[in-house]
CSV table of C-alpha atoms in Angstrom, one decimal:
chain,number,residue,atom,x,y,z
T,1,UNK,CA,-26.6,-38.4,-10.9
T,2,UNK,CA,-23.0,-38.5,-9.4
T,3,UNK,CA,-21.9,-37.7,-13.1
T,4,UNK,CA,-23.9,-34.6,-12.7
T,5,UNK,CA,-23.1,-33.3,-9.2
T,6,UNK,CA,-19.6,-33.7,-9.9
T,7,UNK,CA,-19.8,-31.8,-13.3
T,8,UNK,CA,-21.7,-28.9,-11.3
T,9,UNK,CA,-19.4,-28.8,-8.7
T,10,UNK,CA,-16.6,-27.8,-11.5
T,11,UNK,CA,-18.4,-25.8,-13.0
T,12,UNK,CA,-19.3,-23.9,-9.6
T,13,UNK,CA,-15.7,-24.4,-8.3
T,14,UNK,CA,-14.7,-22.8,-11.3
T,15,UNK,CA,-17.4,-19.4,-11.6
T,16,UNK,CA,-15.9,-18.7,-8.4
T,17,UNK,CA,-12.2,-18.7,-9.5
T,18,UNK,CA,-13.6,-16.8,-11.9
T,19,UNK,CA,-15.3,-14.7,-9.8
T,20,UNK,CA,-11.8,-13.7,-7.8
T,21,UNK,CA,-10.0,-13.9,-10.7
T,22,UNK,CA,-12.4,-10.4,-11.8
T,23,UNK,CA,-12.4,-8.8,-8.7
T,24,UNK,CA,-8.6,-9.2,-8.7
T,25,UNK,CA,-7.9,-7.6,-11.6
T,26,UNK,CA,-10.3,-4.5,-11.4
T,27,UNK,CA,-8.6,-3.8,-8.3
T,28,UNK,CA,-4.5,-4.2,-9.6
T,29,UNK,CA,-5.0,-3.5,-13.3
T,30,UNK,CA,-4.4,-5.3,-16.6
T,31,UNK,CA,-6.2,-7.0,-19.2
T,32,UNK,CA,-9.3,-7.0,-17.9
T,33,UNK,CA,-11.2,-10.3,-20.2
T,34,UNK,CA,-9.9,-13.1,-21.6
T,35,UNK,CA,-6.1,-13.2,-22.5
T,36,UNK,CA,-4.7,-10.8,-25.3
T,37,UNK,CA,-3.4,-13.7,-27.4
T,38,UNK,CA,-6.7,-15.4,-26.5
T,39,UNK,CA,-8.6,-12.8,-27.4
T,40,UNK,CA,-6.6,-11.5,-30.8
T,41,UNK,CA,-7.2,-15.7,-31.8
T,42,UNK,CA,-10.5,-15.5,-31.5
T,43,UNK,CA,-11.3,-11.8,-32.9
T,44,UNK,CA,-12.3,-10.6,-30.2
T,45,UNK,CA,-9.8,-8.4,-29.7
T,46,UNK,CA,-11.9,-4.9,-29.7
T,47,UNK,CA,-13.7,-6.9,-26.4
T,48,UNK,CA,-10.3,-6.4,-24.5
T,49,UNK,CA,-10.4,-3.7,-21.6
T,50,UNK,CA,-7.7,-2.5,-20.8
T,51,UNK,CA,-7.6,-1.2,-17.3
T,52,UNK,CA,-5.3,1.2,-16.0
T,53,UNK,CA,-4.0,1.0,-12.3
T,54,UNK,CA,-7.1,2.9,-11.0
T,55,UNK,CA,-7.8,3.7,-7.0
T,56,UNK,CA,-11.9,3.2,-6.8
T,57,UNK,CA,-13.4,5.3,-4.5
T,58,UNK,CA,-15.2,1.7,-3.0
T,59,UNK,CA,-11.5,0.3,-3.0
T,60,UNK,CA,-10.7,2.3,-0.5
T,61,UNK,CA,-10.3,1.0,3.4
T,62,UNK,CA,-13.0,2.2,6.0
T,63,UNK,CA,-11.7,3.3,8.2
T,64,UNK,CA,-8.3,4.1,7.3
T,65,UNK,CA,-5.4,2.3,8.3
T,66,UNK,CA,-3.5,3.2,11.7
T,67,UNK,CA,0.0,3.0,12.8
T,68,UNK,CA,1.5,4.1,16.1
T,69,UNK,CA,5.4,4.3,16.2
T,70,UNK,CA,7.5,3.6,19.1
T,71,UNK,CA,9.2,6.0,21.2
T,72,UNK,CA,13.5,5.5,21.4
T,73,UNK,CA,15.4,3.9,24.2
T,74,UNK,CA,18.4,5.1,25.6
T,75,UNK,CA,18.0,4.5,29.3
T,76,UNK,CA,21.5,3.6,31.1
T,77,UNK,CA,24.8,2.2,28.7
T,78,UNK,CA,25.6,0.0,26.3
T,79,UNK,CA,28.6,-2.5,25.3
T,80,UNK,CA,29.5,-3.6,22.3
T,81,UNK,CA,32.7,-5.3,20.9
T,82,UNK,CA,34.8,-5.2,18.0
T,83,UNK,CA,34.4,-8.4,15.7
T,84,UNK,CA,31.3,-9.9,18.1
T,85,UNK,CA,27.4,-9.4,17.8
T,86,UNK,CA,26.3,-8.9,21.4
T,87,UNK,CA,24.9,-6.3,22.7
T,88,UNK,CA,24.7,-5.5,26.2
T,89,UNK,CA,22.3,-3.2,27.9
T,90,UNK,CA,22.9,-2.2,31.6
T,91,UNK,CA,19.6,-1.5,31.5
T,92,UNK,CA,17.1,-4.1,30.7
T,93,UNK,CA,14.0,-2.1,27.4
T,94,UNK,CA,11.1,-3.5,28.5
T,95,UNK,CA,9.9,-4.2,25.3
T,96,UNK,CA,11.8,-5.9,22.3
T,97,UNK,CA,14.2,-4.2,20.4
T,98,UNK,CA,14.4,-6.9,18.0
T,99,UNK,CA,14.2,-4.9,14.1
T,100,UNK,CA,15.4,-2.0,15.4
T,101,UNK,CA,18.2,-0.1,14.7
T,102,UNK,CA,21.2,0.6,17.3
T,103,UNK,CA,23.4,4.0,17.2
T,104,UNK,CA,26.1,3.7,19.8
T,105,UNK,CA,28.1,6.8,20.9
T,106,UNK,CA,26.6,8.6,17.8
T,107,UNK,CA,29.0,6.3,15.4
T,108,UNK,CA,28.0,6.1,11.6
T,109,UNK,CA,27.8,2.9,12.3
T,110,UNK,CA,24.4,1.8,12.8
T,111,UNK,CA,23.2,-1.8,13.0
T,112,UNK,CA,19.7,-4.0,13.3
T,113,UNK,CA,18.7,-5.7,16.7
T,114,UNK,CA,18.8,-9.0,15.1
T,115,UNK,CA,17.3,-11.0,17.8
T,116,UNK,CA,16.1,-9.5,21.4
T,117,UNK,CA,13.4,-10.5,24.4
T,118,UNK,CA,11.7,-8.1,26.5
T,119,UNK,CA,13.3,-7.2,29.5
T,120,UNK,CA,16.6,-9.0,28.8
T,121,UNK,CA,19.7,-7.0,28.9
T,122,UNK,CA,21.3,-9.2,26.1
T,123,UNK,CA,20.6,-8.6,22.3
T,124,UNK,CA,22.3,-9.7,19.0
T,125,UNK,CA,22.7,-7.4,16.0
T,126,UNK,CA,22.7,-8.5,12.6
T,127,UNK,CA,26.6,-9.0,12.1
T,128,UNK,CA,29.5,-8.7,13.9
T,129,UNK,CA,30.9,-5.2,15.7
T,130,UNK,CA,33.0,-3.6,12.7
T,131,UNK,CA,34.1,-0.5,14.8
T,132,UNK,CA,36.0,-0.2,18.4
T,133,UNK,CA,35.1,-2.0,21.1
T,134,UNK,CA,32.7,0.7,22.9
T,135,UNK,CA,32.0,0.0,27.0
T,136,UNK,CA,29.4,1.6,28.7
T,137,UNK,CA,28.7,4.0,26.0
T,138,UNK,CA,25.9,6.0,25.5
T,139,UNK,CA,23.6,4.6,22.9
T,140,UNK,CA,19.7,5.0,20.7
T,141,UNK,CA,17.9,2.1,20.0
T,142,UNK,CA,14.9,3.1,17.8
T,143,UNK,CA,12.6,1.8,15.4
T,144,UNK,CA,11.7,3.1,11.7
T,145,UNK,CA,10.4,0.6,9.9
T,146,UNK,CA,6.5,-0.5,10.4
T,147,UNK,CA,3.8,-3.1,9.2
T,148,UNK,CA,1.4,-2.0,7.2
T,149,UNK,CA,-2.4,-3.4,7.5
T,150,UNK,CA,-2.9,-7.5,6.6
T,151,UNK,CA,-4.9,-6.4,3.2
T,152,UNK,CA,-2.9,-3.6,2.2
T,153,UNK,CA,-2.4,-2.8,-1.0
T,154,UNK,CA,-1.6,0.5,-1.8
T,155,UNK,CA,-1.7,3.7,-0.2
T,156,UNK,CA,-4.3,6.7,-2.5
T,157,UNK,CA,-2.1,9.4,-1.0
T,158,UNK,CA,0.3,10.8,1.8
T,159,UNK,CA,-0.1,9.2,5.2
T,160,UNK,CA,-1.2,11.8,7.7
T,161,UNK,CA,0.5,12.6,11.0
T,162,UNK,CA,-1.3,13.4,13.9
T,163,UNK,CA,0.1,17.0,15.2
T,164,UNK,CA,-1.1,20.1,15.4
T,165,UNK,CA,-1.3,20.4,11.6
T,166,UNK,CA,-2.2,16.6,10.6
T,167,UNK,CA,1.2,16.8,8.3
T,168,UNK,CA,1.2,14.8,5.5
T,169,UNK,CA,4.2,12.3,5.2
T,170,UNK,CA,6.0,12.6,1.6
T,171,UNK,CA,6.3,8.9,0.3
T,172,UNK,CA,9.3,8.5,-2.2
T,173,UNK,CA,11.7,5.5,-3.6
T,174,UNK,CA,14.0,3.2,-1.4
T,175,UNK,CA,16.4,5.1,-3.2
T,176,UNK,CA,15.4,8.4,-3.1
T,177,UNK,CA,14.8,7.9,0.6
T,178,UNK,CA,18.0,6.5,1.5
T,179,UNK,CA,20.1,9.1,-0.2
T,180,UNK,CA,18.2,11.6,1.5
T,181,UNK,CA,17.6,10.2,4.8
T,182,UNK,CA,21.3,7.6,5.5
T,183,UNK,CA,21.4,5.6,9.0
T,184,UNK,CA,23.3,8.0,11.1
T,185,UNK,CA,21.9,11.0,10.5
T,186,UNK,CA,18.2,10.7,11.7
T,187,UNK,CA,17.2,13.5,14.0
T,188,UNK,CA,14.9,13.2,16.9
T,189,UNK,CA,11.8,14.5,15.7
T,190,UNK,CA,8.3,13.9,13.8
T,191,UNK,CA,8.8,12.0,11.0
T,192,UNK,CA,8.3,13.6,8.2
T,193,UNK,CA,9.3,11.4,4.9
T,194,UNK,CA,8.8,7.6,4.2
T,195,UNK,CA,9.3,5.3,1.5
T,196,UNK,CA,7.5,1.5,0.9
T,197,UNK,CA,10.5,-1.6,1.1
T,198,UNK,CA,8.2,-4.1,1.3
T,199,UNK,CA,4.9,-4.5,-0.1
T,200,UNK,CA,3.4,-3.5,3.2
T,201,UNK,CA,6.4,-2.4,5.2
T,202,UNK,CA,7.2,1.5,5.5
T,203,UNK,CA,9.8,3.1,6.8
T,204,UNK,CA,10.2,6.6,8.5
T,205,UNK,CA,13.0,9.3,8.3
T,206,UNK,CA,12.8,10.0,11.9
T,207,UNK,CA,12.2,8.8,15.3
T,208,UNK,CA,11.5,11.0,18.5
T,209,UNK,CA,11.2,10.9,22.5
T,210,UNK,CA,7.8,10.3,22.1
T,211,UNK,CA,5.2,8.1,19.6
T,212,UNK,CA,3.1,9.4,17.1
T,213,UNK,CA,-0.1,8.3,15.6
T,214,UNK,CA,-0.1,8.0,12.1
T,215,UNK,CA,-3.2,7.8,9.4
T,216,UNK,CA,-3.2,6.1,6.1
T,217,UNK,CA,-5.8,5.9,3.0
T,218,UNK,CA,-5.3,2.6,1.0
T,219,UNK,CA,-6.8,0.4,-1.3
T,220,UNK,CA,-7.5,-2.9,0.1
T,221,UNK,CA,-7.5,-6.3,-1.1
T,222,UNK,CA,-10.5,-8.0,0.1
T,223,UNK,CA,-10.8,-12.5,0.8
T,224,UNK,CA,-11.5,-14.5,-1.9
T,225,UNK,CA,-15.1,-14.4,-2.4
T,226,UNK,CA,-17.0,-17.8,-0.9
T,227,UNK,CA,-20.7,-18.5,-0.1
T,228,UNK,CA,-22.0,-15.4,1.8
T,229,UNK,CA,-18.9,-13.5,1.6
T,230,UNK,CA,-18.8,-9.8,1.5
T,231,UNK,CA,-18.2,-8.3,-2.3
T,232,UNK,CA,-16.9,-4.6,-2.1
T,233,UNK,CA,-18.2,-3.6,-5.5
T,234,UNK,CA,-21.6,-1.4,-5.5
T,235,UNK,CA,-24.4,-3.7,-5.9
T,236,UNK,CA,-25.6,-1.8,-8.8
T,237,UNK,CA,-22.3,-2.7,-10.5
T,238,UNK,CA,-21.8,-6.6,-9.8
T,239,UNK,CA,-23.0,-7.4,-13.0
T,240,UNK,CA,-19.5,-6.7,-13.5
T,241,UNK,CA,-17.9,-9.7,-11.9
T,242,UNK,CA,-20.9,-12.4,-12.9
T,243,UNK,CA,-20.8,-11.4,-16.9
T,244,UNK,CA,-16.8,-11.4,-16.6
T,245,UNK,CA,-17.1,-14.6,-14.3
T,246,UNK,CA,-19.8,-16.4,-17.2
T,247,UNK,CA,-17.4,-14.7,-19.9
T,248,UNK,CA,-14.2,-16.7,-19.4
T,249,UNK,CA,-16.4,-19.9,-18.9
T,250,UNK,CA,-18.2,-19.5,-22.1
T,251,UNK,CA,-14.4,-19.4,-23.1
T,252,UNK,CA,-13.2,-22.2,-21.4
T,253,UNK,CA,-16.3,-24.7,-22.8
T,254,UNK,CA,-15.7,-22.5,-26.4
T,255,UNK,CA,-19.2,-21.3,-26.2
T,256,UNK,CA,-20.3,-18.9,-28.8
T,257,UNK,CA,-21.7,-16.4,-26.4
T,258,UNK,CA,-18.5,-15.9,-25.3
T,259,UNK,CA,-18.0,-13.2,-27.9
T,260,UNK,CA,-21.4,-11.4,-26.5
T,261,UNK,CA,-20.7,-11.7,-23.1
T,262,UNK,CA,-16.9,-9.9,-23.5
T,263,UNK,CA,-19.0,-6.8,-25.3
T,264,UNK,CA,-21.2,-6.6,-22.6
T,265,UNK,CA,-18.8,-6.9,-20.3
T,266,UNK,CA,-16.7,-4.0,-21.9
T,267,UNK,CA,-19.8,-2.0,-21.3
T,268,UNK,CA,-20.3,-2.4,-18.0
T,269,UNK,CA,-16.4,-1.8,-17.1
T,270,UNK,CA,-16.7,1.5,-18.6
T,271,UNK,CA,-19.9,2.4,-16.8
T,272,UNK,CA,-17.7,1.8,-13.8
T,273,UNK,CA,-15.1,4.0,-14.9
T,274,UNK,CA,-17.7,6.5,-15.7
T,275,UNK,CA,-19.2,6.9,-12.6
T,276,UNK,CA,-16.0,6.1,-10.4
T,277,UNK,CA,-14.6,9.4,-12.3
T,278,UNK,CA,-17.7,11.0,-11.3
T,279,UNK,CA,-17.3,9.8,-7.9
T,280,UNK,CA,-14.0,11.9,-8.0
T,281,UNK,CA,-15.0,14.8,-10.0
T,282,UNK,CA,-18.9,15.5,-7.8
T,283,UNK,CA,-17.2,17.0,-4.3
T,284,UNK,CA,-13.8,18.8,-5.9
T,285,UNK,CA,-13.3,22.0,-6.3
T,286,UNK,CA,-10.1,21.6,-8.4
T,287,UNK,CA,-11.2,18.4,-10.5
T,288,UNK,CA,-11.1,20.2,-14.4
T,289,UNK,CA,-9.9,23.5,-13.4
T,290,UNK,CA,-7.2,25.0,-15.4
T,291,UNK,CA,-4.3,25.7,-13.5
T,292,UNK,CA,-0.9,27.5,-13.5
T,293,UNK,CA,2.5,27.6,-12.3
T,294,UNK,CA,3.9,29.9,-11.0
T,295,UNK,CA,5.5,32.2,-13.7
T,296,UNK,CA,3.2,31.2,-16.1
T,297,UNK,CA,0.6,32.8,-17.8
T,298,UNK,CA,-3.1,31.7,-17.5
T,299,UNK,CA,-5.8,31.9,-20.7
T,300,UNK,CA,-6.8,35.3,-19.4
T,301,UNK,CA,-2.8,36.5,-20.0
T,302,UNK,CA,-2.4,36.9,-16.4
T,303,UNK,CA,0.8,35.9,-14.8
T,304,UNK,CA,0.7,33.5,-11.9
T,305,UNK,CA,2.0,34.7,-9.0
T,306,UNK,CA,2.7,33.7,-5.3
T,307,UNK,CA,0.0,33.8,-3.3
T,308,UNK,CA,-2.8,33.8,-6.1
């Protein structure tokens, strides 16, 4: 009997890597069955979905992930001095500045707040002073870099801003960002720009007088599944993760329905693909419609032009 309980606790112990091991991959992408050079062994090869990176519509985070920035600091002076990394405030932010960025007496110089406490008038930046020793000097500490929700995974679109016009936020490269947008040339205003430097770290082009409210779709990834724990996918489309999960056991224990199980479970991938497109396509007015740039001519001959 002990023989047996233990046997059906691997096997259940297993399902449920399984189980995750499914979910993961419908939500990141890849091979979505048993391994290619598994599968191309066994001749099974035509079994093999292949699933692009692909947003679901019941991937997506309800309700949408919020941010707030922080408003700068620049009340009283600061010292800083040549070949040291302390700062001195003469007046004390009341919250801390740590991971901020420090602009004194508008140099191009611009370091990170390696280490600060609320209300203390002492900081340390992230290496030493390179410039001239500055006393009492004007200064901006601000922040532009922000932490992304726990089970983010990546964002469907362009963060929102809340203003009068809920402006989207353009999301580019590290690169691309920091060519357009150096330390030292920031303006004090919305943010307008950002770009991802960490998988759930963003930072802004801007910082203001003032914070900001900011909105952001994203695709989520959900717990390991466990007894009673939510499952995301439709219920009409779990099938999905307990053919996969029965699939790559029928593998593992080289089971002859293993074959069976990886068609079915091709089929019901692509139902999911069918009606996640359908999902998309149902409420759009510009999903399938032909359109032009401007300039160019559309099948009726006409040329595109502003404003049209």
């Amino acid at each position: 009997i002990g023989t047996v309980y233990q046997d059906r606790f691997s096997n259940y112990g297993k399902a449920l890597e399984y189980l995750n091991r499914i979910q993961q991959t419908l939500l990141v992408g890849g091979a979505v069955a048993v391994g290619r050079d598994l599968a191309t062994s066994a001749g099974i090869y035509s079994h093999v979905v292949d699933l692009p990176l692909t947003d679901w519509w019941w991937a997506r985070k309800q309700p949408r992930g919020v941010l707030t920035t922080d408003a700068l600091i620049e009340a009283g002076t600061v010292t800083v001095t040549e070949g040291s990394t302390a700062v001195t405030f003469s007046s004390a932010p009341a919250v801390s500045v740590a991971g901020w960025r420090l602009e004194v007496a508008k140099l191009p110089t611009v370091p990170r707040i390696l280490t600060h406490v609320a209300g203390s008038t002492s900081a340390v930046m992230d290496a030493t002073w390179p410039e001239d020793t500055q006393t009492a000097a004007s200064y901006v500490v601000y922040n532009v870099e922000y932490d992304l929700a726990e089970d983010f995974l990546r964002l469907t679109g362009s963060p929102y801003l809340h203003s009068r016009y809920m402006d989207p936020i353009v999301v580019s490269s590290r690169e691309a960002h920091d060519m357009a947008f150096p330390y030292g040339t920031f303006f004090r205003e919305p943010p307008s720009a950002a770009a991802m430097i960490q998988p759930r770290r963003l930072q802004l082009n801007a910082y203001d007088t003032r914070s900001y409210r900011m909105e952001y779709d994203y695709i989520f990834m959900p717990p390991d599944l466990a007894i009673n724990s939510p499952v995301i996918l439709p219920r009409h489309h779990r099938a999905v993760l307990a053919v996969g999960a029965a699939m790559l056991l029928a593998w593992d224990k080289s089971d002859d329905k293993a074959e069976n199980l990886a068609s079915e479970y091709r089929e019901l991938v692509q139902r999911l693909v069918q009606e996640h497109r359908r999902q998309l396509s149902g409420g759009s007015w510009a999903y399938g419609v032909h359109r032009t740039r401007l300039g160019q001519t559309d099948r009726k001959g006409r040329i595109q032009t502003k404003g049209e």
